[in-house]
mmCIF file of C-alpha atoms in Angstrom:
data_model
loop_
_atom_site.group_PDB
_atom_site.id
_atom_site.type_symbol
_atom_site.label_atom_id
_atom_site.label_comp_id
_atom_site.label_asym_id
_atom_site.label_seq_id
_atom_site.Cartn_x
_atom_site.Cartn_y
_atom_site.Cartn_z
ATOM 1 C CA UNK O 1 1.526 -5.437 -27.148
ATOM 2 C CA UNK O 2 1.336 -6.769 -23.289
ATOM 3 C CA UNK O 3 4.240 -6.862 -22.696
ATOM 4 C CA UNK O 4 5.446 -3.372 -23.951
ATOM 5 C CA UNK O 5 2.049 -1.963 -22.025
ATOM 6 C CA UNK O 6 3.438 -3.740 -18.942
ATOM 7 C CA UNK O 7 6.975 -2.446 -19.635
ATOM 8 C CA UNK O 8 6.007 1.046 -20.134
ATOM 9 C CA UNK O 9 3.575 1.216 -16.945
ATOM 10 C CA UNK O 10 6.494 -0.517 -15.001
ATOM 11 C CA UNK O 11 9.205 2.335 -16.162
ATOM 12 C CA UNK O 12 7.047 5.661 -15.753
ATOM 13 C CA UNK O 13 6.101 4.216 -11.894
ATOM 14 C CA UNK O 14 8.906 2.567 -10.861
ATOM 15 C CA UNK O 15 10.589 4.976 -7.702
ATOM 16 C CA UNK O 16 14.451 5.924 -8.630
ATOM 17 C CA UNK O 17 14.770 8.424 -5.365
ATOM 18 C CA UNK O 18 15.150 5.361 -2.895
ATOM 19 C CA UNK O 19 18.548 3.471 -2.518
ATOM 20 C CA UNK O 20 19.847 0.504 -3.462
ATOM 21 C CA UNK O 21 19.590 -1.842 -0.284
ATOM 22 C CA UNK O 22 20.715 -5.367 -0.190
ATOM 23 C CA UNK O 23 20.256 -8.097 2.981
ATOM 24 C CA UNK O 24 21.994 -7.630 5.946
ATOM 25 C CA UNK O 25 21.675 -3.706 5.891
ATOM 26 C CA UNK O 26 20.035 -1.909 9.161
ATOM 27 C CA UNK O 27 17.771 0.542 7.416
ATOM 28 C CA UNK O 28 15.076 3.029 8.725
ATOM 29 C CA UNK O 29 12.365 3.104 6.852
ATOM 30 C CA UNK O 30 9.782 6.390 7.006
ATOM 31 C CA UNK O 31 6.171 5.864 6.162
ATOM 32 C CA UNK O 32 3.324 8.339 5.927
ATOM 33 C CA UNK O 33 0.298 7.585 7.618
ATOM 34 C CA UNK O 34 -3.191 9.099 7.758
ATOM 35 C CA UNK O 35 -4.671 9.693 11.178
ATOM 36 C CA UNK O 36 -7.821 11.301 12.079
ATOM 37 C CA UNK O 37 -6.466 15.096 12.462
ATOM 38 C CA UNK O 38 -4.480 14.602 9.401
ATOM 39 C CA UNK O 39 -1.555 12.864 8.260
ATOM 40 C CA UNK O 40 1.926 11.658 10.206
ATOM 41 C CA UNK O 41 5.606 9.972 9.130
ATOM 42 C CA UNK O 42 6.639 7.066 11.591
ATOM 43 C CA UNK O 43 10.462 5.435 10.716
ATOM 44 C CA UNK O 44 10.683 1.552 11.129
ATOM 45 C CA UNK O 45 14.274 0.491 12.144
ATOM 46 C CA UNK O 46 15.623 -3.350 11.416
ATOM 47 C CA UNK O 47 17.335 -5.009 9.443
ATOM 48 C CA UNK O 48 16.935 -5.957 5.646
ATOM 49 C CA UNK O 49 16.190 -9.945 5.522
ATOM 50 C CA UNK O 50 15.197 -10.291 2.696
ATOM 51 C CA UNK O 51 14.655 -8.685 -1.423
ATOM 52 C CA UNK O 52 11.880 -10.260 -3.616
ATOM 53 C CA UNK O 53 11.710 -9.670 -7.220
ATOM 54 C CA UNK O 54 15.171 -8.303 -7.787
ATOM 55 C CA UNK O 55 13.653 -5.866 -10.423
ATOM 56 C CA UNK O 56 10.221 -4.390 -11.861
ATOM 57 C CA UNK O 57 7.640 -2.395 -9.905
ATOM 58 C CA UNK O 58 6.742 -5.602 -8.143
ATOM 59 C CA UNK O 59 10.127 -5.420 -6.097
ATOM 60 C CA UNK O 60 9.811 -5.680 -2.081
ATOM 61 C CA UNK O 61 12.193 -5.931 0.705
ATOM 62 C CA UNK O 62 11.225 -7.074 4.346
ATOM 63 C CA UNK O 63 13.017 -5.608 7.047
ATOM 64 C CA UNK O 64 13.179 -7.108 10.788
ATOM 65 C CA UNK O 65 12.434 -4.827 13.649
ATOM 66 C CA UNK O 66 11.187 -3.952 17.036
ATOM 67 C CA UNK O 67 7.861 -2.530 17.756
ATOM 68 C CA UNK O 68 6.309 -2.431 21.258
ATOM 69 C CA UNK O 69 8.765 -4.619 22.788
ATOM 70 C CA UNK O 70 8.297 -7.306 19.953
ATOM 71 C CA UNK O 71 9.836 -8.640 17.502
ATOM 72 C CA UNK O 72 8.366 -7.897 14.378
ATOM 73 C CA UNK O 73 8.905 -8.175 10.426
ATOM 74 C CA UNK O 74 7.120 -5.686 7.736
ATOM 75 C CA UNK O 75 7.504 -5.936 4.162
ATOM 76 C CA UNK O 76 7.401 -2.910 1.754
ATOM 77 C CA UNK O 77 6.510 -2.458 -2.112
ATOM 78 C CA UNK O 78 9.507 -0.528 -3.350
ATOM 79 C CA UNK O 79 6.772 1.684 -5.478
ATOM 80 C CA UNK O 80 4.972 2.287 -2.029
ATOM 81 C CA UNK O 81 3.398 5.458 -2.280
ATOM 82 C CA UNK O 82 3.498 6.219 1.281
ATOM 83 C CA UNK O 83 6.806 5.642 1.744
ATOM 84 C CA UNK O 84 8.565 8.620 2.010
ATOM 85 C CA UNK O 85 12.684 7.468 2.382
ATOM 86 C CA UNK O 86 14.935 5.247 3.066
ATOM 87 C CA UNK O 87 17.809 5.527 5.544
ATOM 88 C CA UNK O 88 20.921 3.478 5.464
ATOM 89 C CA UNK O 89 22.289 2.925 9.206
ATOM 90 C CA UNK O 90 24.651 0.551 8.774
ATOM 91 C CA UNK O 91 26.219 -1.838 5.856
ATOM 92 C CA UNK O 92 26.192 -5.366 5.977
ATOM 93 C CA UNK O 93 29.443 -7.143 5.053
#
């Protein structure tokens, strides 16, 4: 009984308007945000280093970018709510 609860909560929330990404793609990644005077999307650009939990609506990628003049690495929940899209740049080989 669990299990199917799990499996039903997992299918009705699980996000099927982002694309399929896979390491080694450069990505940019758009996230709302709330501010003080109201809300505001910000991309993250990098590179896709890594997928964890290949499927389910605990899946997450980490992408590799620059922010400030730094180096920096963010993972996202696939089922994010905030995250808005995904852009494919460029294809890894």
């Amino acid at each position: 009984m669990t299990h199917q609860l799990i499996q039903y909560i997992e299918e009705k929330y699980s996000r099927k308007d982002l694309p399929e990404i896979k390491p080694g793609m450069v990505v940019r990644v758009w996230q709302r945000f709330k501010e003080k005077k109201g809300e505001s999307i910000k991309p993250f650009e990098g590179i896709v280093i890594s997928i964890k939990k290949k499927k389910g609506s605990r899946k997450m990628f980490t992408v590799r970018g620059e922010a400030a003049g730094q180096m920096i690495e963010k993972t996202f929940p696939f089922n994010l709510p905030t995250l808005t899209k995904i852009e494919i740049l460029k294809q890894g080989k």
